[in-house]
Amino acid sequence: GAHRMASGQQAGTVGLTSVLQSAQSADAALRGQSEQHLQQLRDHDHYQFVSSLTSELCDDSKPIDTRRLAGLILKNELDAKDEARKNALVQKWVELSPEQRGNMKERLLCALGAQVTEVGKVAAQVIAKIAGIEIPRRLWPDLVQKLLQNMSADQSQHVHFGSLKLCTLETLGYVCEELTDNVASLEQAEVNSILTAVVQGMQKEEPNPDVRHAATCALLNAVEFASVNFENESEQKYIMQMIFECTQSPDSRTRKAAFECVVAIAGAYYPKLLPYMNDLYMISCKAIRSDEEAVALQSIEVWCTIAEEEIAILDEADDETGDSASGCHNIIKGAAPHLVPVLLETLTRQEEDQLQDEGSWDVAMAGATCLGLVAN
């Protein structure tokens, strides 16, 4: 009957829900049938297929697991690892009419505020994939503005406000991630707006720890877009202040993400770190000494990245003139007398903890690597 259904006008949405349920069955034969069925729907009418997946994802009356799966299949209709397949999918999407695309995009934007946060999180990934296709082609000029409206909504306007804010921040981060090879496709005004929304979500006054973590992760993806903002002293100061506050968050996920932001900034805008070195030294040493492994590793990575940047600058200078490099601010040289003892501690701590704790070994390895870079 599956074939007849597929070649009829449409498998009916009831049909899709049960097909998606069978696709997750423990029974391999059932899974095989449902995959065939999905393939037939896909081949029969591409728009009908992506549109009914969107309906499934956005329908609060459907089971969570079929909604999630519908979203993941939809995401795979927009992107692929294989370059040729990816180009074919992009072509298919762009060939849909503006009305067809617009209709799906509106529904997906609404799904960011779904009662079930997990649905919003999947919608965020799908929206970002569409943005990756459409923003460079100037097909979705008001996306950023729409997302920012979500950030300024409040409890009275939206029932699931915490969830909406969280999923909107994730969307902003994913959109930046999708556009990293295409940084110029965001207008500077849009970058400014994204940074404003993200940094607002990072404030220590933010009551929801998930929102604060999502905001910090979004900033990490936005760092590459922020070159103009890092040239502006007051903006740069404000961004750094927010990152430093997040390194002190009670949530270790946020502390780790904040140090990842510092690593990214050290890689992208090395000279801009100069005014913050004292603060950075204090907070990173505290993290190396006493924070949990994932956070300690990222704070060691900050110093590895600064050292690598300086080594690269010095190498380049040697190649060119044999002169000392004007671009190198000798941050490591200045920090080394204070930093080396802290890194050496990671090695001695490892011997004491060896038996109980695998984690300290990783920190010791990172410490040793960093010492090697500092010695250079």
Short mmCIF file of C-alpha atoms in Angstrom, two decimals:
data_model
loop_
_atom_site.label_atom_id
_atom_site.label_comp_id
_atom_site.label_asym_id
_atom_site.label_seq_id
_atom_site.Cartn_x
_atom_site.Cartn_y
_atom_site.Cartn_z
CA GLY A 1 0.00 0.00 0.00
CA ALA A 2 2.98 2.29 0.64
CA HIS A 3 3.64 2.74 -3.04
CA ARG A 4 0.05 3.54 -3.88
CA MET A 5 -0.06 6.10 -1.07
CA ALA A 6 3.09 7.80 -2.26
CA SER A 7 1.94 8.04 -5.83
CA GLY A 8 -1.43 9.39 -4.70
CA GLN A 9 -1.51 13.14 -4.08
CA GLN A 10 0.02 13.05 -0.64
CA ALA A 11 0.65 10.53 2.08
CA GLY A 12 -1.54 12.59 4.39
CA THR A 13 0.01 13.95 7.56
CA VAL A 14 -1.36 11.06 9.62
CA GLY A 15 0.64 8.87 7.28
CA LEU A 16 3.84 10.79 7.93
CA THR A 17 3.63 10.50 11.72
CA SER A 18 3.30 6.73 11.58
CA VAL A 19 6.06 6.43 8.99
CA LEU A 20 8.35 8.47 11.27
CA GLN A 21 7.42 6.24 14.20
CA SER A 22 8.23 3.10 12.21
CA ALA A 23 11.55 4.68 11.18
CA GLN A 24 12.59 4.47 14.85
CA SER A 25 11.29 0.94 15.40
CA ALA A 26 13.47 -1.80 16.86
CA ASP A 27 12.22 -3.99 14.01
CA ALA A 28 14.68 -3.72 11.11
CA ALA A 29 12.11 -4.76 8.48
CA LEU A 30 9.74 -2.01 9.62
CA ARG A 31 12.58 0.53 9.59
CA GLY A 32 13.52 -0.53 6.06
CA GLN A 33 9.92 -0.12 4.85
CA SER A 34 9.59 3.32 6.38
CA GLU A 35 12.88 4.47 4.88
CA GLN A 36 11.64 3.33 1.47
CA HIS A 37 8.39 5.13 2.08
CA LEU A 38 10.19 8.36 2.99
CA GLN A 39 12.32 8.03 -0.14
CA GLN A 40 9.15 7.69 -2.26
CA LEU A 41 7.64 10.79 -0.67
CA ARG A 42 10.90 12.65 -1.26
CA ASP A 43 11.01 11.62 -4.94
CA HIS A 44 7.33 12.20 -5.56
CA ASP A 45 7.09 15.87 -4.61
CA HIS A 46 9.99 17.65 -2.98
CA TYR A 47 8.03 20.65 -1.74
CA GLN A 48 5.24 18.48 -0.37
CA PHE A 49 7.87 16.42 1.46
CA VAL A 50 9.74 19.29 3.12
CA SER A 51 6.50 21.09 3.85
CA SER A 52 4.94 18.10 5.60
CA LEU A 53 8.15 17.58 7.61
CA THR A 54 7.88 21.23 8.67
CA SER A 55 4.24 20.70 9.67
CA GLU A 56 5.18 17.64 11.71
CA LEU A 57 7.99 19.48 13.51
CA CYS A 58 5.78 22.47 14.30
CA ASP A 59 2.65 20.57 15.40
CA ASP A 60 2.28 20.54 19.19
CA SER A 61 -0.16 17.62 19.04
CA LYS A 62 2.43 15.25 17.52
CA PRO A 63 4.77 13.02 19.59
CA ILE A 64 8.13 14.58 20.45
CA ASP A 65 10.17 11.80 18.86
CA THR A 66 8.50 12.11 15.43
CA ARG A 67 8.80 15.91 15.62
CA ARG A 68 12.50 15.66 16.35
CA LEU A 69 13.07 13.14 13.56
CA ALA A 70 11.06 15.25 11.08
CA GLY A 71 13.36 18.20 11.92
CA LEU A 72 16.53 16.15 11.46
CA ILE A 73 15.35 14.77 8.11
CA LEU A 74 14.43 18.31 7.07
CA LYS A 75 17.90 19.52 8.03
CA ASN A 76 19.40 16.79 5.84
CA GLU A 77 17.28 18.05 2.94
CA LEU A 78 19.21 21.34 3.16
CA ASP A 79 22.81 20.26 3.61
CA ALA A 80 25.16 17.34 3.05
CA LYS A 81 28.83 16.53 3.65
CA ASP A 82 29.25 15.60 -0.02
CA GLU A 83 29.77 18.76 -2.08
CA ALA A 84 27.81 17.61 -5.17
CA ARG A 85 24.84 16.43 -3.10
CA LYS A 86 24.92 19.65 -1.08
CA ASN A 87 24.81 21.76 -4.26
CA ALA A 88 21.88 19.73 -5.58
CA LEU A 89 19.94 20.22 -2.33
CA VAL A 90 20.66 23.94 -2.27
CA GLN A 91 19.45 24.18 -5.87
CA LYS A 92 16.22 22.37 -4.98
CA TRP A 93 15.57 24.74 -2.11
CA VAL A 94 16.31 27.90 -4.09
CA GLU A 95 13.99 26.71 -6.88
CA LEU A 96 10.97 26.62 -4.54
CA SER A 97 8.77 29.68 -4.88
CA PRO A 98 9.29 32.56 -2.41
CA GLU A 99 5.78 31.81 -1.05
CA GLN A 100 6.61 28.16 -0.44
CA ARG A 101 9.87 29.00 1.29
CA GLY A 102 8.32 31.89 3.19
CA ASN A 103 5.51 29.73 4.50
CA MET A 104 7.94 27.15 5.91
CA LYS A 105 10.27 29.79 7.35
CA GLU A 106 7.40 31.48 9.22
CA ARG A 107 6.35 28.17 10.77
CA LEU A 108 9.93 27.33 11.76
CA LEU A 109 10.39 30.73 13.41
CA CYS A 110 7.23 30.09 15.45
CA ALA A 111 8.56 26.67 16.47
CA LEU A 112 11.50 28.35 18.25
CA GLY A 113 9.02 29.14 21.00
CA ALA A 114 7.54 25.63 21.15
CA GLN A 115 6.41 24.36 24.53
CA VAL A 116 8.95 21.54 24.19
CA THR A 117 12.40 23.14 24.23
CA GLU A 118 13.85 20.23 22.30
CA VAL A 119 11.61 21.05 19.32
CA GLY A 120 12.82 24.67 19.39
CA LYS A 121 16.40 23.47 19.43
CA VAL A 122 15.85 21.38 16.28
CA ALA A 123 14.03 24.29 14.61
CA ALA A 124 17.09 26.44 15.41
CA GLN A 125 19.33 24.05 13.45
CA VAL A 126 16.96 23.96 10.47
CA ILE A 127 16.59 27.76 10.37
CA ALA A 128 20.38 28.14 10.39
CA LYS A 129 20.74 25.72 7.44
CA ILE A 130 18.18 27.76 5.48
CA ALA A 131 19.98 30.97 6.49
CA GLY A 132 23.26 29.49 5.23
CA ILE A 133 21.64 29.15 1.81
CA GLU A 134 19.52 32.29 1.76
CA ILE A 135 21.49 35.05 3.48
CA PRO A 136 24.43 35.04 1.02
CA ARG A 137 21.81 35.16 -1.78
CA ARG A 138 19.98 38.04 -0.05
CA LEU A 139 16.81 35.94 0.17
CA TRP A 140 16.13 36.37 3.91
CA PRO A 141 16.89 40.02 4.68
CA ASP A 142 14.72 40.25 7.81
CA LEU A 143 15.83 37.06 9.60
CA VAL A 144 18.18 38.72 12.07
CA GLN A 145 15.62 41.39 12.87
CA LYS A 146 12.92 38.72 13.48
CA LEU A 147 15.22 36.78 15.79
CA LEU A 148 16.03 39.94 17.75
CA GLN A 149 12.33 40.61 18.26
CA ASN A 150 12.17 37.27 20.07
CA MET A 151 14.90 38.48 22.43
CA SER A 152 12.93 41.56 23.38
CA ALA A 153 9.61 39.75 23.86
CA ASP A 154 8.66 39.17 27.47
CA GLN A 155 6.71 36.79 29.67
CA SER A 156 3.40 38.53 28.95
CA GLN A 157 3.80 38.23 25.17
CA HIS A 158 5.08 34.68 25.09
CA VAL A 159 4.19 31.74 27.29
CA HIS A 160 7.40 29.80 26.83
CA PHE A 161 9.63 32.84 26.96
CA GLY A 162 12.68 31.12 28.51
CA SER A 163 12.59 28.47 25.82
CA LEU A 164 12.08 31.04 23.05
CA LYS A 165 15.08 33.06 24.23
CA LEU A 166 17.29 29.99 24.54
CA CYS A 167 16.42 28.64 21.08
CA THR A 168 16.74 32.09 19.50
CA LEU A 169 20.28 32.47 20.89
CA GLU A 170 21.14 29.00 19.60
CA THR A 171 19.79 30.04 16.18
CA LEU A 172 21.94 33.20 16.16
CA GLY A 173 25.01 31.13 17.03
CA TYR A 174 24.26 28.50 14.38
CA VAL A 175 23.60 31.16 11.75
CA CYS A 176 27.07 32.62 12.40
CA GLU A 177 28.53 29.12 12.22
CA GLU A 178 26.83 28.48 8.84
CA LEU A 179 28.19 31.77 7.48
CA THR A 180 31.82 31.52 8.67
CA ASP A 181 33.06 31.07 5.09
CA ASN A 182 30.88 33.97 4.10
CA VAL A 183 31.51 36.58 6.78
CA ALA A 184 30.75 39.47 4.43
CA SER A 185 27.19 38.25 3.87
CA LEU A 186 26.06 39.78 7.18
CA GLU A 187 25.72 43.56 7.17
CA GLN A 188 27.67 45.32 9.94
CA ALA A 189 24.35 46.56 11.39
CA GLU A 190 23.22 42.92 11.66
CA VAL A 191 26.47 41.92 13.33
CA ASN A 192 26.02 44.76 15.83
CA SER A 193 22.48 43.61 16.58
CA ILE A 194 23.52 39.98 16.99
CA LEU A 195 26.33 40.94 19.38
CA THR A 196 23.99 43.17 21.38
CA ALA A 197 21.44 40.36 21.79
CA VAL A 198 24.08 37.75 22.60
CA VAL A 199 25.95 39.88 25.12
CA GLN A 200 22.65 40.74 26.79
CA GLY A 201 21.98 37.03 27.26
CA MET A 202 25.41 36.62 28.89
CA GLN A 203 24.73 39.08 31.72
CA LYS A 204 25.05 37.72 35.22
CA GLU A 205 21.52 39.00 35.89
CA GLU A 206 20.19 36.40 33.40
CA PRO A 207 18.16 34.08 35.65
CA ASN A 208 18.19 31.05 33.32
CA PRO A 209 21.59 29.26 33.28
CA ASP A 210 20.74 27.55 29.96
CA VAL A 211 20.13 30.93 28.33
CA ARG A 212 23.41 32.31 29.64
CA HIS A 213 25.28 29.26 28.36
CA ALA A 214 23.59 29.46 24.92
CA ALA A 215 24.49 33.16 24.70
CA THR A 216 28.16 32.46 25.50
CA CYS A 217 28.27 29.71 22.85
CA ALA A 218 26.64 32.07 20.35
CA LEU A 219 29.32 34.69 21.04
CA LEU A 220 31.98 32.07 20.32
CA ASN A 221 30.50 31.60 16.83
CA ALA A 222 30.18 35.37 16.34
CA VAL A 223 33.80 36.27 17.22
CA GLU A 224 34.97 36.11 13.59
CA PHE A 225 32.26 38.58 12.57
CA ALA A 226 33.25 41.13 15.20
CA SER A 227 36.43 42.66 13.74
CA VAL A 228 34.87 46.13 13.44
CA ASN A 229 33.56 45.88 17.00
CA PHE A 230 36.98 44.94 18.35
CA GLU A 231 38.39 48.09 16.76
CA ASN A 232 35.97 50.12 18.90
CA GLU A 233 37.40 50.42 22.38
CA SER A 234 34.17 50.71 24.34
CA GLU A 235 32.53 47.81 22.49
CA GLN A 236 35.63 45.68 22.86
CA LYS A 237 35.75 46.47 26.60
CA TYR A 238 32.11 45.56 27.07
CA ILE A 239 32.46 42.24 25.23
CA MET A 240 35.57 41.33 27.25
CA GLN A 241 33.88 42.30 30.51
CA MET A 242 30.94 40.00 29.72
CA ILE A 243 33.28 37.14 28.85
CA PHE A 244 35.24 37.61 32.07
CA GLU A 245 31.99 37.63 34.08
CA CYS A 246 30.99 34.37 32.42
CA THR A 247 34.32 32.76 33.42
CA GLN A 248 33.02 33.22 36.98
CA SER A 249 29.56 31.74 36.31
CA PRO A 250 28.34 29.04 38.74
CA ASP A 251 27.66 26.86 35.65
CA SER A 252 30.80 25.05 34.47
CA ARG A 253 29.45 24.83 30.88
CA THR A 254 29.34 28.62 30.74
CA ARG A 255 32.81 28.97 32.30
CA LYS A 256 34.24 26.59 29.69
CA ALA A 257 32.47 28.40 26.80
CA ALA A 258 33.74 31.76 28.10
CA PHE A 259 37.36 30.57 28.03
CA GLU A 260 36.71 29.19 24.52
CA CYS A 261 35.68 32.74 23.55
CA VAL A 262 38.99 34.06 24.89
CA VAL A 263 40.84 31.40 22.86
CA ALA A 264 38.97 32.49 19.71
CA ILE A 265 39.72 36.17 20.40
CA ALA A 266 43.41 35.40 21.00
CA GLY A 267 43.46 33.67 17.61
CA ALA A 268 41.55 36.38 15.74
CA TYR A 269 42.54 39.64 17.47
CA TYR A 270 45.72 38.88 19.41
CA PRO A 271 46.89 42.50 19.96
CA LYS A 272 43.49 43.43 21.40
CA LEU A 273 44.10 41.27 24.47
CA LEU A 274 46.89 43.51 25.77
CA PRO A 275 44.79 45.72 28.08
CA TYR A 276 43.20 42.64 29.68
CA MET A 277 46.29 40.57 30.43
CA ASN A 278 46.32 41.16 34.19
CA ASP A 279 42.69 40.15 34.56
CA LEU A 280 43.16 37.25 32.20
CA TYR A 281 46.19 36.02 34.12
CA MET A 282 44.26 36.10 37.42
CA ILE A 283 41.15 34.30 36.21
CA SER A 284 42.94 31.73 34.07
CA CYS A 285 45.38 30.76 36.83
CA LYS A 286 42.50 30.36 39.25
CA ALA A 287 40.78 28.08 36.71
CA ILE A 288 43.96 26.09 35.98
CA ARG A 289 44.51 25.53 39.70
CA SER A 290 41.05 24.82 40.97
CA ASP A 291 38.36 24.47 38.30
CA GLU A 292 37.10 21.21 36.86
CA GLU A 293 39.04 19.58 34.06
CA ALA A 294 37.08 20.86 31.04
CA VAL A 295 37.40 24.47 32.24
CA ALA A 296 41.05 24.13 33.29
CA LEU A 297 41.94 22.71 29.86
CA GLN A 298 40.34 25.68 28.07
CA SER A 299 42.15 28.18 30.30
CA ILE A 300 45.50 26.51 29.50
CA GLU A 301 44.48 26.65 25.82
CA VAL A 302 44.27 30.46 26.12
CA TRP A 303 48.00 30.62 26.87
CA CYS A 304 48.84 28.02 24.20
CA THR A 305 47.01 30.14 21.63
CA ILE A 306 48.75 33.37 22.68
CA ALA A 307 52.12 31.59 22.55
CA GLU A 308 51.37 30.18 19.08
CA GLU A 309 50.33 33.60 17.80
CA GLU A 310 53.57 35.14 19.10
CA ILE A 311 55.73 32.34 17.70
CA ALA A 312 54.10 32.84 14.28
CA ILE A 313 54.69 36.62 14.41
CA LEU A 314 58.35 36.16 15.40
CA ASP A 315 58.93 33.51 12.71
CA GLU A 316 57.47 35.78 10.08
CA ALA A 317 59.66 38.69 11.22
CA ASP A 318 62.78 36.54 11.11
CA ASP A 319 61.97 35.43 7.60
CA GLU A 320 61.43 38.97 6.43
CA THR A 321 64.11 41.09 8.04
CA GLY A 322 65.88 39.28 10.81
CA ASP A 323 64.56 42.16 12.90
CA SER A 324 62.61 41.85 16.12
CA ALA A 325 58.93 41.81 15.30
CA SER A 326 56.95 44.96 15.87
CA GLY A 327 53.69 43.01 15.88
CA CYS A 328 54.70 40.87 18.84
CA HIS A 329 53.70 42.30 22.22
CA ASN A 330 55.71 39.75 24.22
CA ILE A 331 52.72 38.84 26.32
CA ILE A 332 54.21 35.43 27.06
CA LYS A 333 57.59 36.93 28.00
CA GLY A 334 55.87 39.20 30.50
CA ALA A 335 53.60 36.51 31.89
CA ALA A 336 56.12 33.65 31.94
CA PRO A 337 57.64 34.28 35.40
CA HIS A 338 54.14 34.06 36.92
CA LEU A 339 52.65 31.55 34.51
CA VAL A 340 55.39 28.91 34.51
CA PRO A 341 55.01 28.05 38.23
CA VAL A 342 51.26 27.57 37.76
CA LEU A 343 51.84 25.28 34.78
CA LEU A 344 54.52 23.36 36.70
CA GLU A 345 51.98 22.77 39.46
CA THR A 346 49.79 20.92 36.98
CA LEU A 347 52.64 18.45 36.47
CA THR A 348 53.25 17.83 40.18
CA ARG A 349 49.53 17.56 40.86
CA GLN A 350 49.39 14.81 38.31
CA GLU A 351 51.80 12.58 40.27
CA GLU A 352 49.77 12.90 43.46
CA ASP A 353 46.42 12.26 41.79
CA GLN A 354 47.56 9.74 39.21
CA LEU A 355 45.69 6.81 40.69
CA GLN A 356 42.37 8.48 41.40
CA ASP A 357 41.94 10.86 38.57
CA GLU A 358 42.32 10.48 34.82
CA GLY A 359 41.39 14.14 34.38
CA SER A 360 44.45 15.54 36.10
CA TRP A 361 46.58 13.61 33.63
CA ASP A 362 44.92 15.48 30.74
CA VAL A 363 45.48 18.79 32.51
CA ALA A 364 49.13 17.84 33.10
CA MET A 365 49.57 16.96 29.42
CA ALA A 366 48.06 20.31 28.43
CA GLY A 367 50.26 22.05 30.99
CA ALA A 368 53.36 20.34 29.57
CA THR A 369 52.38 21.29 26.00
CA CYS A 370 51.86 24.87 27.06
CA LEU A 371 55.23 24.95 28.88
CA GLY A 372 56.83 23.77 25.65
CA LEU A 373 55.21 26.62 23.71
CA VAL A 374 56.09 29.17 26.39
CA ALA A 375 59.72 28.02 26.32
CA ASN A 376 59.83 28.79 22.60
#
